[in-house]
Coordinates of C-alpha atoms in Angstrom, one line a residue:
Chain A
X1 CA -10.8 23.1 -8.2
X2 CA -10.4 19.6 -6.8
X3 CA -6.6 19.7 -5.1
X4 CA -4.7 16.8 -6.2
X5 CA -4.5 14.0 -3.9
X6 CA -0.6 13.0 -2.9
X7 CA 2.0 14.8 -1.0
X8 CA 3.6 17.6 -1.5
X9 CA 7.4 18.3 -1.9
X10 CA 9.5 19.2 1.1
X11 CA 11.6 22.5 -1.5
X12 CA 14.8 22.7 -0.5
X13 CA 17.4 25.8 -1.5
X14 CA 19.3 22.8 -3.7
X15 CA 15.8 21.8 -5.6
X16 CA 13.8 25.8 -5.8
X17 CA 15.3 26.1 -8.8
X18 CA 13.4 22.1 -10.4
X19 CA 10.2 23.1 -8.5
X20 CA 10.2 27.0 -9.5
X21 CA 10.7 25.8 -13.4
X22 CA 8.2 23.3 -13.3
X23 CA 5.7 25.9 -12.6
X24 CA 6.8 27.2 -15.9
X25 CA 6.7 24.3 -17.6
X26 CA 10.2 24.0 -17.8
X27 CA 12.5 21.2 -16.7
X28 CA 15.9 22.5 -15.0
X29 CA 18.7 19.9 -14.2
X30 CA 22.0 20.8 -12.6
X31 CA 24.6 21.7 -14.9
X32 CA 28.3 22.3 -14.1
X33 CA 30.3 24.9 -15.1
X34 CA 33.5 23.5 -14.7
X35 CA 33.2 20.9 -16.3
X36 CA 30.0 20.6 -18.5
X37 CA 28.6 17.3 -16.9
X38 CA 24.8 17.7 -15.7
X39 CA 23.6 15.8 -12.4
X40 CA 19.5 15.6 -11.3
X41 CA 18.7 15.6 -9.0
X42 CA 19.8 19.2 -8.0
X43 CA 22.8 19.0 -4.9
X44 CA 24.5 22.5 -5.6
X45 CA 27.5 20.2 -6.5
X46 CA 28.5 18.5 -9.8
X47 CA 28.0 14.6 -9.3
X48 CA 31.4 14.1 -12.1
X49 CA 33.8 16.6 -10.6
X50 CA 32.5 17.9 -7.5
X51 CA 32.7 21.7 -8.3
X52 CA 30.1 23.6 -6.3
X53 CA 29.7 26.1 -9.5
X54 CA 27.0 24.4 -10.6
X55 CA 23.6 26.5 -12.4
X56 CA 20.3 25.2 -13.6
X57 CA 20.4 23.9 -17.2
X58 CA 16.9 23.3 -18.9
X59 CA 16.7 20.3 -20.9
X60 CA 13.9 20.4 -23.9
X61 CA 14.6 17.4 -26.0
X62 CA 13.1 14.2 -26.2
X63 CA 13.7 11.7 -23.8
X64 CA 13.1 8.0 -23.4
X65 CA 11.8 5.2 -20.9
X66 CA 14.3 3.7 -19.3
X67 CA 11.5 1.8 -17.0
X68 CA 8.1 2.3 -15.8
X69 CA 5.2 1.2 -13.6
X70 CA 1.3 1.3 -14.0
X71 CA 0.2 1.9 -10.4
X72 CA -3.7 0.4 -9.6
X73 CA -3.9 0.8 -5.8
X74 CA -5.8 3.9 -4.5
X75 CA -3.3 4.6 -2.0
X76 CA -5.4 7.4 -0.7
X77 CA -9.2 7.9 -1.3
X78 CA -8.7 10.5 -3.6
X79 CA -6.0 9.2 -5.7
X80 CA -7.3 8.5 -9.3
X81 CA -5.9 5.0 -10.8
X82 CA -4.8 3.8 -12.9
X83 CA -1.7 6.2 -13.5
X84 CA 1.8 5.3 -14.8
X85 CA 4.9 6.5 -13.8
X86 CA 8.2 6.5 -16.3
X87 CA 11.7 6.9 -15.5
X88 CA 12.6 9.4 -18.1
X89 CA 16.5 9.4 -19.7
X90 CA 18.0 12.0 -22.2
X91 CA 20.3 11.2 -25.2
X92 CA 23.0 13.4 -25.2
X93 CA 22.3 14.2 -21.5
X94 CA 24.1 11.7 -19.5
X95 CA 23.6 11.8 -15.2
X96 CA 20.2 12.8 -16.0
X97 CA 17.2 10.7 -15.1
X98 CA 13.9 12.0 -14.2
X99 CA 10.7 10.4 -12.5
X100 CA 7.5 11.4 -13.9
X101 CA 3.8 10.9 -15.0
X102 CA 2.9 9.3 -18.4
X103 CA 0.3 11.0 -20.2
X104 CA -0.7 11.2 -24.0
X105 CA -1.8 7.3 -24.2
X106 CA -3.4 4.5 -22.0
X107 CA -1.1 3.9 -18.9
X108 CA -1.1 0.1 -20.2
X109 CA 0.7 1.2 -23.2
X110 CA 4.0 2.3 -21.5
X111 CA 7.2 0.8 -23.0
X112 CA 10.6 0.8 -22.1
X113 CA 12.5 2.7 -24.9
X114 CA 9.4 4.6 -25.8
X115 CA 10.0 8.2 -26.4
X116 CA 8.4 11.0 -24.8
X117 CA 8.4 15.0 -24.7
X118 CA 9.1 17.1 -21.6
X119 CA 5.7 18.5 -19.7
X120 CA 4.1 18.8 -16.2
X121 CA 0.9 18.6 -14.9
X122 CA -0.7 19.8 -11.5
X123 CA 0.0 17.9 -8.4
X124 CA -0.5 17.9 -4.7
X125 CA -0.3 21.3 -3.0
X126 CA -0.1 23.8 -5.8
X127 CA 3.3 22.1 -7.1
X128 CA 3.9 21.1 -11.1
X129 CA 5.1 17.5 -11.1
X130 CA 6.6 16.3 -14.0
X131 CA 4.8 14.5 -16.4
X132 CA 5.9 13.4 -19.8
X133 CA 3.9 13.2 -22.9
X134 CA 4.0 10.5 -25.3
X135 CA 5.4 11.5 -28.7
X136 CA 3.7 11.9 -31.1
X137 CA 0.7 13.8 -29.3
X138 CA -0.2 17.0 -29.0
X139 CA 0.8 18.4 -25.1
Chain B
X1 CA 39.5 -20.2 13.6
X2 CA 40.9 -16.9 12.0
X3 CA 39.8 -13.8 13.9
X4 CA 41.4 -11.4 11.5
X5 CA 38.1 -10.5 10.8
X6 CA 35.7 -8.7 13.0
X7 CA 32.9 -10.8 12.6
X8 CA 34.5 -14.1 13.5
X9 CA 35.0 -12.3 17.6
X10 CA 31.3 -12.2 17.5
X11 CA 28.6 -14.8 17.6
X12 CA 24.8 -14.5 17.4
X13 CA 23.6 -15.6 20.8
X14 CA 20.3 -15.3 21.0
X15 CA 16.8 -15.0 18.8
X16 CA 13.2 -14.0 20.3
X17 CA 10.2 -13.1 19.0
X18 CA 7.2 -11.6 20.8
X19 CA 3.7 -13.0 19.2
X20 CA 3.5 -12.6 15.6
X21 CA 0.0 -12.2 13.5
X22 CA -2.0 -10.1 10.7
X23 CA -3.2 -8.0 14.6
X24 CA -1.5 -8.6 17.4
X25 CA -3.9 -7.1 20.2
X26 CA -0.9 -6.0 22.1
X27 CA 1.1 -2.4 21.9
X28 CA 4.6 -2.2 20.1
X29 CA 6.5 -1.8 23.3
X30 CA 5.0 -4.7 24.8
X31 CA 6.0 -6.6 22.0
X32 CA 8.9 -5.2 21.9
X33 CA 9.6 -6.5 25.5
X34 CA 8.7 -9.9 24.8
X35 CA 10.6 -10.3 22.3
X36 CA 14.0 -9.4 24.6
X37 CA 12.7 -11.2 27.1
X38 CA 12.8 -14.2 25.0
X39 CA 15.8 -13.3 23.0
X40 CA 17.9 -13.1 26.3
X41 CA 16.9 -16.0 27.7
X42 CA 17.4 -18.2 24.5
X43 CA 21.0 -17.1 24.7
X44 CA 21.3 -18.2 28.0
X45 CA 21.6 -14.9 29.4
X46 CA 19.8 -12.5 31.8
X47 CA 18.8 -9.0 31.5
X48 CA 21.8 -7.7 33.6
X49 CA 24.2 -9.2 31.0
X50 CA 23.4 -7.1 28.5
X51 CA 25.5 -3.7 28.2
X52 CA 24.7 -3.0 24.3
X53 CA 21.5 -2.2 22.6
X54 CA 19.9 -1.0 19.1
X55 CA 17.3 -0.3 17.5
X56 CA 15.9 -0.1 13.6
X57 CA 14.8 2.4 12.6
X58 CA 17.1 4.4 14.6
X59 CA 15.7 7.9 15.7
X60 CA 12.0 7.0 16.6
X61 CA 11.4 8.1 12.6
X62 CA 8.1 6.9 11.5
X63 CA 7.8 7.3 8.1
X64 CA 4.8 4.6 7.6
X65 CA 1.7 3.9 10.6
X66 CA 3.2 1.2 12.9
X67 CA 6.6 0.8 11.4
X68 CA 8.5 2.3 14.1
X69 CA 8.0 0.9 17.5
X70 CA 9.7 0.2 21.2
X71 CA 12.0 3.4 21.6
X72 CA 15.6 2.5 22.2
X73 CA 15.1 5.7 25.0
X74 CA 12.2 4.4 26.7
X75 CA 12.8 0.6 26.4
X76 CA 16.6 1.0 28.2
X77 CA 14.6 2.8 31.0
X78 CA 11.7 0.1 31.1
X79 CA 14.7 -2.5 31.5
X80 CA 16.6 -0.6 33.9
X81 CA 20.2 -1.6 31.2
X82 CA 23.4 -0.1 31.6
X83 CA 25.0 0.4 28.0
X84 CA 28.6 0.5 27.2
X85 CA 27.4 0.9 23.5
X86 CA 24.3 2.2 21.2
X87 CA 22.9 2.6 18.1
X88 CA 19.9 4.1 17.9
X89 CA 20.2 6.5 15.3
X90 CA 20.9 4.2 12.3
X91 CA 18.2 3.8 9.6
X92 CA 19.0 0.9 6.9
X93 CA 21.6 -0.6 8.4
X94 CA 23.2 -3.3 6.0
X95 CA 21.8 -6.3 8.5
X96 CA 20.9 -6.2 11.9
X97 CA 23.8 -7.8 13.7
X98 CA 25.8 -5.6 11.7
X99 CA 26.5 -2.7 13.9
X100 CA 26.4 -5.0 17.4
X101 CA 29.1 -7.5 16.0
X102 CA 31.0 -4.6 15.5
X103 CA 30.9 -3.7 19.4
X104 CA 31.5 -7.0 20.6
X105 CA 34.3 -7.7 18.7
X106 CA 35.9 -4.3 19.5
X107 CA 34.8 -4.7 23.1
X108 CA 32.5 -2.1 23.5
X109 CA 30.2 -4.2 24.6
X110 CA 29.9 -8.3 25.2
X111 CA 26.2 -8.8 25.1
X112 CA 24.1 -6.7 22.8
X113 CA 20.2 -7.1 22.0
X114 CA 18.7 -5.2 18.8
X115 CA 15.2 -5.8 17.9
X116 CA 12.6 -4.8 15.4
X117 CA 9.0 -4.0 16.2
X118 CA 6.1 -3.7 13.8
X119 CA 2.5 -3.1 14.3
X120 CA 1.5 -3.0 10.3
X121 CA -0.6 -5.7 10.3
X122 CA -3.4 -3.3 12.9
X123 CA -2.3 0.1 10.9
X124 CA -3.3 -1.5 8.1
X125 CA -6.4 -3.1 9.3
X126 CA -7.3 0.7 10.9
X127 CA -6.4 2.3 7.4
X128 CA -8.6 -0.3 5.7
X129 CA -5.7 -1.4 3.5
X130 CA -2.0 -1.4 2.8
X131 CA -0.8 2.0 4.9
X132 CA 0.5 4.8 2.3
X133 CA 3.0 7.5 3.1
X134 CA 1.1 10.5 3.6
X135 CA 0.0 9.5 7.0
X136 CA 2.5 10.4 9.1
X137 CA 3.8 13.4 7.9
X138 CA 2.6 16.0 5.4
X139 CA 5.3 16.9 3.2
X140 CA 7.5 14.9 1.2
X141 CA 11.6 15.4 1.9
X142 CA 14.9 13.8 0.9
X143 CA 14.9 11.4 -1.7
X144 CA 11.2 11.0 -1.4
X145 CA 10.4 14.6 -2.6
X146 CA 10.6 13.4 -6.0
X147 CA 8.4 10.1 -5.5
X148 CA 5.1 11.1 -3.5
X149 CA 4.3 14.1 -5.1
X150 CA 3.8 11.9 -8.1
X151 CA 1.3 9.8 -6.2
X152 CA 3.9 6.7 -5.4
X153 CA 2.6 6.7 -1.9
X154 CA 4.1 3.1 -1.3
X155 CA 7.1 1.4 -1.5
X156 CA 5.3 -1.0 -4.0
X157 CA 5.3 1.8 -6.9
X158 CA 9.4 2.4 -5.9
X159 CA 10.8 -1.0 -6.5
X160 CA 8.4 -2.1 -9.2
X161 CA 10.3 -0.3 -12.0
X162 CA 13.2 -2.2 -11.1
X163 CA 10.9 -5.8 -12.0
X164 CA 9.5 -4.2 -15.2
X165 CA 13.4 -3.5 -16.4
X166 CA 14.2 -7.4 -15.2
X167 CA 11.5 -8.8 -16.9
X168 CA 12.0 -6.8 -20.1
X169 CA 16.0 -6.9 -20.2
X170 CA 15.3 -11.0 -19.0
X171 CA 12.8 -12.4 -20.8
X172 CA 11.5 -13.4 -17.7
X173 CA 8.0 -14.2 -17.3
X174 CA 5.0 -14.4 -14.3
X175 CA 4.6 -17.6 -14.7
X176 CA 8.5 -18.1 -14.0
X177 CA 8.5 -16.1 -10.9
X178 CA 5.2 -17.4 -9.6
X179 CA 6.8 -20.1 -8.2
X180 CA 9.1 -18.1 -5.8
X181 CA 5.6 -16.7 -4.0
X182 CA 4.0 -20.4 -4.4
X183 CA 6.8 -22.4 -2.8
X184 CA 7.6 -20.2 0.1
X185 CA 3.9 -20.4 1.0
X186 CA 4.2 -24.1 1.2
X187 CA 6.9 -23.6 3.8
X188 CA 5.1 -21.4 5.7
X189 CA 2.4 -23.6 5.9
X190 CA 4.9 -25.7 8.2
X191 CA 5.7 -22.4 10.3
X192 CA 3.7 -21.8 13.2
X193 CA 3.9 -18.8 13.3
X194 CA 3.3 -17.4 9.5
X195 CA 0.8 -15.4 9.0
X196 CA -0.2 -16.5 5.4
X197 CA -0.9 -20.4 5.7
X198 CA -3.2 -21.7 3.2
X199 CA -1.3 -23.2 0.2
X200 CA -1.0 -21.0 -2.7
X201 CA -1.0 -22.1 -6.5
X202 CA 0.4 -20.5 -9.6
X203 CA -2.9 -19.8 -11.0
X204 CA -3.9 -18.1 -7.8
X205 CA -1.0 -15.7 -8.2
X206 CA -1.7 -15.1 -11.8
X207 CA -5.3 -14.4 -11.2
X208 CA -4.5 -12.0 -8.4
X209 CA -4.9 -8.0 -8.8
X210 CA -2.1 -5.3 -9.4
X211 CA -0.6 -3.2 -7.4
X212 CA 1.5 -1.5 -9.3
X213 CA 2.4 -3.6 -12.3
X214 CA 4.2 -5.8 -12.1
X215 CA 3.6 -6.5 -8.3
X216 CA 0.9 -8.3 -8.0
X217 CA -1.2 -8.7 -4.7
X218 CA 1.1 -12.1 -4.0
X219 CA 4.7 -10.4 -5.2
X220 CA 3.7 -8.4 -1.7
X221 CA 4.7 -9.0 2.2
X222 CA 2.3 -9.3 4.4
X223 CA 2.0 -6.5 6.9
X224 CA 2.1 -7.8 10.4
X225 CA 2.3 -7.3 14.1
X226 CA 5.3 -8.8 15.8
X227 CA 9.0 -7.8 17.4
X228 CA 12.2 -9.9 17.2
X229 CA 14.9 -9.3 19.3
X230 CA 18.5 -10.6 18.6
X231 CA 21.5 -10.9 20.9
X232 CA 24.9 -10.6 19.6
X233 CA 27.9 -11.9 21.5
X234 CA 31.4 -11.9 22.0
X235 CA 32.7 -14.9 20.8
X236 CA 34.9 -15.2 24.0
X237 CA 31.6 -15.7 25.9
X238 CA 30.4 -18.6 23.6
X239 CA 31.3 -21.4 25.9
X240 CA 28.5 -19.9 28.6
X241 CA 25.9 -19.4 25.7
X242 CA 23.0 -22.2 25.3
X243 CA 23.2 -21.8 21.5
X244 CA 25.7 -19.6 20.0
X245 CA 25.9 -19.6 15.8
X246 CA 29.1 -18.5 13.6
X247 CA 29.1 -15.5 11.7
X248 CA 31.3 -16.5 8.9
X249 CA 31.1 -13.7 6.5
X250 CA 29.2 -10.3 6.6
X251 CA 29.4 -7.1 4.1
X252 CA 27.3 -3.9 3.2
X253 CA 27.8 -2.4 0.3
X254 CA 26.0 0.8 -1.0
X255 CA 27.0 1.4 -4.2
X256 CA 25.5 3.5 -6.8
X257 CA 23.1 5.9 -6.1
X258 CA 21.6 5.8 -3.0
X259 CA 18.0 6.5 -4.3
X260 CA 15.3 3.9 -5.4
X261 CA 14.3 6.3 -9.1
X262 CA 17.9 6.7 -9.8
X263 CA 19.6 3.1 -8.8
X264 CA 21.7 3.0 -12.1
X265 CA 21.3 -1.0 -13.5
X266 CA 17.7 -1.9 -12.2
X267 CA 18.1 -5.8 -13.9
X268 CA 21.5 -6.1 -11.2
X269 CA 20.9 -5.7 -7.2
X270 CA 23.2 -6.3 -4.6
X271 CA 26.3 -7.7 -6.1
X272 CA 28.4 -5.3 -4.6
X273 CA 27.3 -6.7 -1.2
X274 CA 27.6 -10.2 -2.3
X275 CA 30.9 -9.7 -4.1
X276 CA 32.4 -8.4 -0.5
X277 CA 30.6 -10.9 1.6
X278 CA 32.3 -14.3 -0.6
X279 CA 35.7 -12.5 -0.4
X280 CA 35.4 -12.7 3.6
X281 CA 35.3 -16.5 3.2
X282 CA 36.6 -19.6 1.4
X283 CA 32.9 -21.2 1.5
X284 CA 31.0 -21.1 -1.8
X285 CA 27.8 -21.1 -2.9
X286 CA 27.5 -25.3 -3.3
X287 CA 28.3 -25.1 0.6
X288 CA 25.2 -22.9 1.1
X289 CA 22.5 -25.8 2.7
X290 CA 19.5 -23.1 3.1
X291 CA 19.4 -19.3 2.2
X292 CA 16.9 -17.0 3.6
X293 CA 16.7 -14.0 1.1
X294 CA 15.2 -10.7 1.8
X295 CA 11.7 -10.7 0.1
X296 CA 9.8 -7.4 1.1
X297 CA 8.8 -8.4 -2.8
X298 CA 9.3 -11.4 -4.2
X299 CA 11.6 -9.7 -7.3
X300 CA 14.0 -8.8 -4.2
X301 CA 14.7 -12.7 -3.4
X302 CA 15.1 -13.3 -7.2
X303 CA 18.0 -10.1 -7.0
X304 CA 19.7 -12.3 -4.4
X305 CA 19.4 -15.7 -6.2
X306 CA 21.0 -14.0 -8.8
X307 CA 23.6 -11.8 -6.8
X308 CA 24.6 -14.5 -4.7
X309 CA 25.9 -16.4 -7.3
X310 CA 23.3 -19.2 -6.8
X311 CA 22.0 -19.1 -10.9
X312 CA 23.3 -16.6 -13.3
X313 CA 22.1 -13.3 -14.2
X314 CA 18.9 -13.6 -15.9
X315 CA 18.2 -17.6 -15.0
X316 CA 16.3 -17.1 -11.9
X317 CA 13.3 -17.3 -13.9
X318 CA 14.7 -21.3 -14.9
X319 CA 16.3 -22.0 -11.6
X320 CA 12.7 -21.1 -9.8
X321 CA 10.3 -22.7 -12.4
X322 CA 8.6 -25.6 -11.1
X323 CA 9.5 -24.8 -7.5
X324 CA 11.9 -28.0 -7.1
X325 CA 15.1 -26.4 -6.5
X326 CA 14.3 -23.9 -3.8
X327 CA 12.2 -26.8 -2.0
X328 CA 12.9 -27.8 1.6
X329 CA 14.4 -30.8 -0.1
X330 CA 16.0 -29.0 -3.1
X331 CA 19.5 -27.9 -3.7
X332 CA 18.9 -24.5 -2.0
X333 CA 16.0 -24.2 0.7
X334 CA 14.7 -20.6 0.2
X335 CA 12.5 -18.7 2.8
X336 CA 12.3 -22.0 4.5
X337 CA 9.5 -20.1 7.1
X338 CA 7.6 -18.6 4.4
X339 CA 9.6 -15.3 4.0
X340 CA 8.2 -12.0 4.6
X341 CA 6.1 -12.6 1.7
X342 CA 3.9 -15.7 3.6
X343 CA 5.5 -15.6 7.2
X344 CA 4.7 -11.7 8.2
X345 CA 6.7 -8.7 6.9
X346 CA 9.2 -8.3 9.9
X347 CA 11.3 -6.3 7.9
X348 CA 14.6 -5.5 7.3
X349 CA 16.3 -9.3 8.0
X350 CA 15.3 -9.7 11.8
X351 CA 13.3 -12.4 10.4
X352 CA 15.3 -13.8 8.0
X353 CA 18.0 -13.8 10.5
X354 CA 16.1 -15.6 13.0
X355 CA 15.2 -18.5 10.4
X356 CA 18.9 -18.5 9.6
X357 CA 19.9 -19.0 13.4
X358 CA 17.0 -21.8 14.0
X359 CA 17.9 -23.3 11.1
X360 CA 21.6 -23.7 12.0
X361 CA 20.8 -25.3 15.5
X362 CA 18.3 -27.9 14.2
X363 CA 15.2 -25.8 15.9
X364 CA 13.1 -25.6 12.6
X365 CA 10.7 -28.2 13.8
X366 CA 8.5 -29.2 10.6
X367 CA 10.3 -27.3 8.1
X368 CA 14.3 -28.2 9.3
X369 CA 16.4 -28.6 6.8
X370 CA 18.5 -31.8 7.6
X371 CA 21.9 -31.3 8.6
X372 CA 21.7 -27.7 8.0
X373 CA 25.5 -26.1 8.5
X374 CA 25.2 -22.9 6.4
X375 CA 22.9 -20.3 5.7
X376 CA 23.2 -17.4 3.6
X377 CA 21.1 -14.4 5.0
X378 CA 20.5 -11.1 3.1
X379 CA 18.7 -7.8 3.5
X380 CA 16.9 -5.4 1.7
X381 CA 18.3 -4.1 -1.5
X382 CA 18.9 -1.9 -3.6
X383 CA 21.2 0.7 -1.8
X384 CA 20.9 -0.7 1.1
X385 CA 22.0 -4.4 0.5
X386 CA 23.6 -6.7 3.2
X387 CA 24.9 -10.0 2.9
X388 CA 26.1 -12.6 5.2
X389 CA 26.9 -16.6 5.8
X390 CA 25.6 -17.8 9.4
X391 CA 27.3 -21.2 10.3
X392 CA 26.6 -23.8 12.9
X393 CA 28.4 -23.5 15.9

């Protein structure tokens, strides 16, 4: 298999937890137990209150595009355009905003406000990277 | 004059600038060296009076091919300096005579030079286009862990969320901003020096490719060769300085978060920075004669138009249209050398700042702005926002 053209995340002890997830599938954000509030990304210390007694929290519901870009420049040779990239927010999950792929329609047809499900797809190195799926579409 | 605050005990002494082009055939240290040279002599001053020096980016870090260049280490040595003060390990400093007033006025040092040195224009003529991040190092860290591995190998794909949640939260439109692009170009085609020349029309930009939408090709800087070197004073020393300029007002603000994804209010940039900046000073906007607004993209100059205070938030797209206000000749010269975006990206304010400092002494040639008393210089954006008002001497 063709690897996927990019680079690769530097994983930190603060961000295993994301990356280790995202293998699964899963997306983990930083929750805090002290006092509830969730911060992404991951620190090891609650962006509201600044407890250290923080633990992943996976978030499965349906976000929605706060903004996006459709990138057309083959940065590298290998890089397949066009691809867009949305910046992902969660009702009822405040602090949390999340930078991923679009997939699931035509890159021209992201919108801001448009909803999308939680997934990942394979990027550079081995590593999941996020990448949402338009609602409405099978993932 | 009030010297209550710091920035009034310093003045900007001295601008230089080694050759500037699309390739330079000339190494980065070399140009780095020129441009000292020529910064030290157009204060009036020789290399033994400087005892201060800095660098961006601080720490030698090369994050793109041929943005990092002349090593504060191995430039000090080649000029045989003594320094009562450095700062070389700074990266995004809020403008570049931030950190050097600071040491003159606190009398660390009296004579400081800082430059910036780019070769971009041959990286990206080697990498047969725009260089991507990738390059130089392997694996993605920091804040840019989250960006690369998702294939936004440029800056371009970073800020041009934040234009797509302008323009949607706006209503403002291409053709609107097309004309920020389109008039700069016409004032670099009075610059010497700029490396895009040729006059450029609304329909060229709106015919042009995307980058990542929506930057299009001319919504870009053009990557370039070239140093600039600045000398920042004591204001004690003014009287013995060929040229000296004011610093009026000056503040850096990061506020919110400190990363280009998570940046909270992508339609509002740099207020914070402007807000502390006008507080320093009882000059307004209507006393602004020229501005020269950072423009790595040309939705960062519109941020400043609006932050600044100079239109509203949301009416850049009106106060640009047609081109007429932000003319040499209209109520606030923008980017009267071309900006980075037509006179050569030469990043991070150095040459915004040395527009600001010609303009002020009347040394604009073609493209002076008569009786030009105040400038408003910014830099960057985002989280990294600077903002300052350079006056004439």
């Amino acid at each position: 298999m063709n690897p996927v053209a990019g680079v690769p995340p530097v994983v930190t002890e603060e961000t295993e937890p994301f990356w280790s997830a995202a293998a699964e599938g899963r997306l983990v954000v930083e929750g805090c137990t002290a006092c509830g509030a969730e911060s992404f990304p991951p620190r090891g210390i609650c962006r509201q209150c600044r407890s250290r007694a923080t633990e992943p929290v996976e978030i499965t519901s349906q976000g929605t595009v706060y903004s996006f870009t459709v990138n057309h420049q083959r940065w590298v040779p290998d890089l397949e355009v066009p691809f867009a990239i949305v910046l992902v927010e969660f009702p009822g999950h405040p602090g949390v905003r999340v930078v991923g792929r679009l997939r699931g329609c035509p890159p021209e047809d992201a919108a801001i406000g448009m909803p999308v499900d939680v997934g990942f797809e394979p990027g550079p190195g081995g590593f999941a990277i996020p990448s949402f799926v338009a609602s409405g579409t099978p993932s | 004059m009030s010297t209550a605050l710091f920035e009034r005990r310093a003045v900007i002494s001295g601008i230089g600038q080694s050759a500037i082009g699309r390739r330079v055939d000339r190494s980065g240290f070399q140009l780095t060296l020129d441009a000292i040279e020529a910064a030290v002599a157009d204060a009036g001053l020789t290399l033994d009076d400087i005892d201060g020096m800095a660098m961006f980016p601080g720490g030698g870090a090369a994050n793109l091919p041929g943005y990092a260049n002349g090593n504060l280490y191995e430039i000090q040595d080649a000029l045989r300096i003594t320094t009562t003060w450095r700062q070389g390990l700074v990266e995004g400093m809020s403008l570049p005579f931030y950190g050097p007033a600071q040491a003159v006025a606190t009398g660390q040092a009296r004579h400081v030079v800082i430059w910036r040195s780019v070769k971009e224009g041959s990286a990206a003529r080697r990498a047969g286009g725009r260089p991507a991040y990738g390059a130089a190092k392997p694996a993605a860290e920091g804040p840019m862990a989250w960006l690369l591995p998702l294939g936004m190998l440029s800056p371009v794909c970073h800020v041009a969320p934040y234009m797509t949640r302008y323009m949607h939260e706006f209503g403002v439109t291409r053709e609107q901003l097309a004309w920020l692009p389109v008039t700069q170009r016409a004032h670099a085609a009075l610059n010497p020096d700029a490396v895009y020349r040729t006059p450029l029309t609304v329909e060229d930009y709106l015919g042009a490719r995307m980058i990542s939408t929506p930057i299009s090709l001319y919504d870009c800087d053009v990557p370039a060769d070239g140093a600039t070197a600045i000398v920042v004073s004591a204001a004690e020393t003014a009287p013995g300085l060929r040229a000296p300029v004011r610093i009026e007002a000056m503040a850096g603000v990061v506020e919110g978060r400190p990363s280009w994804e998570q940046w909270e209010d992508m339609g509002r940039v740099g207020h914070g920075a402007a807000r502390a900046m006008w507080a320093r000073t009882d000059l307004r906007q209507s006393d602004v004669d020229a501005a020269q607004l950072y423009d790595g993209f040309s939705i960062e100059a519109v941020w400043w138009l609006e932050a600044m205070g100079f239109c509203g938030v949301g009416e850049a797209g009106a106060f640009l249209e047609g081109g007429k206000r932000i003319a040499l000749d209209g109520e606030l010269p923008l980017n009267t050398w071309g900006g980075q975006l037509s006179g050569g990206r030469l990043h991070a304010g150095f040459g915004h700042t040395a527009e600001a400092v010609r303009q002020l002494r009347g040394e604009a040639g073609d493209r002076q702005v008569p009786g030009c008393e105040v400038v408003a210089v910014t830099n960057v954006g985002g989280f990294e926002a600077g903002a300052a008002l350079l006056t004439r001497w």
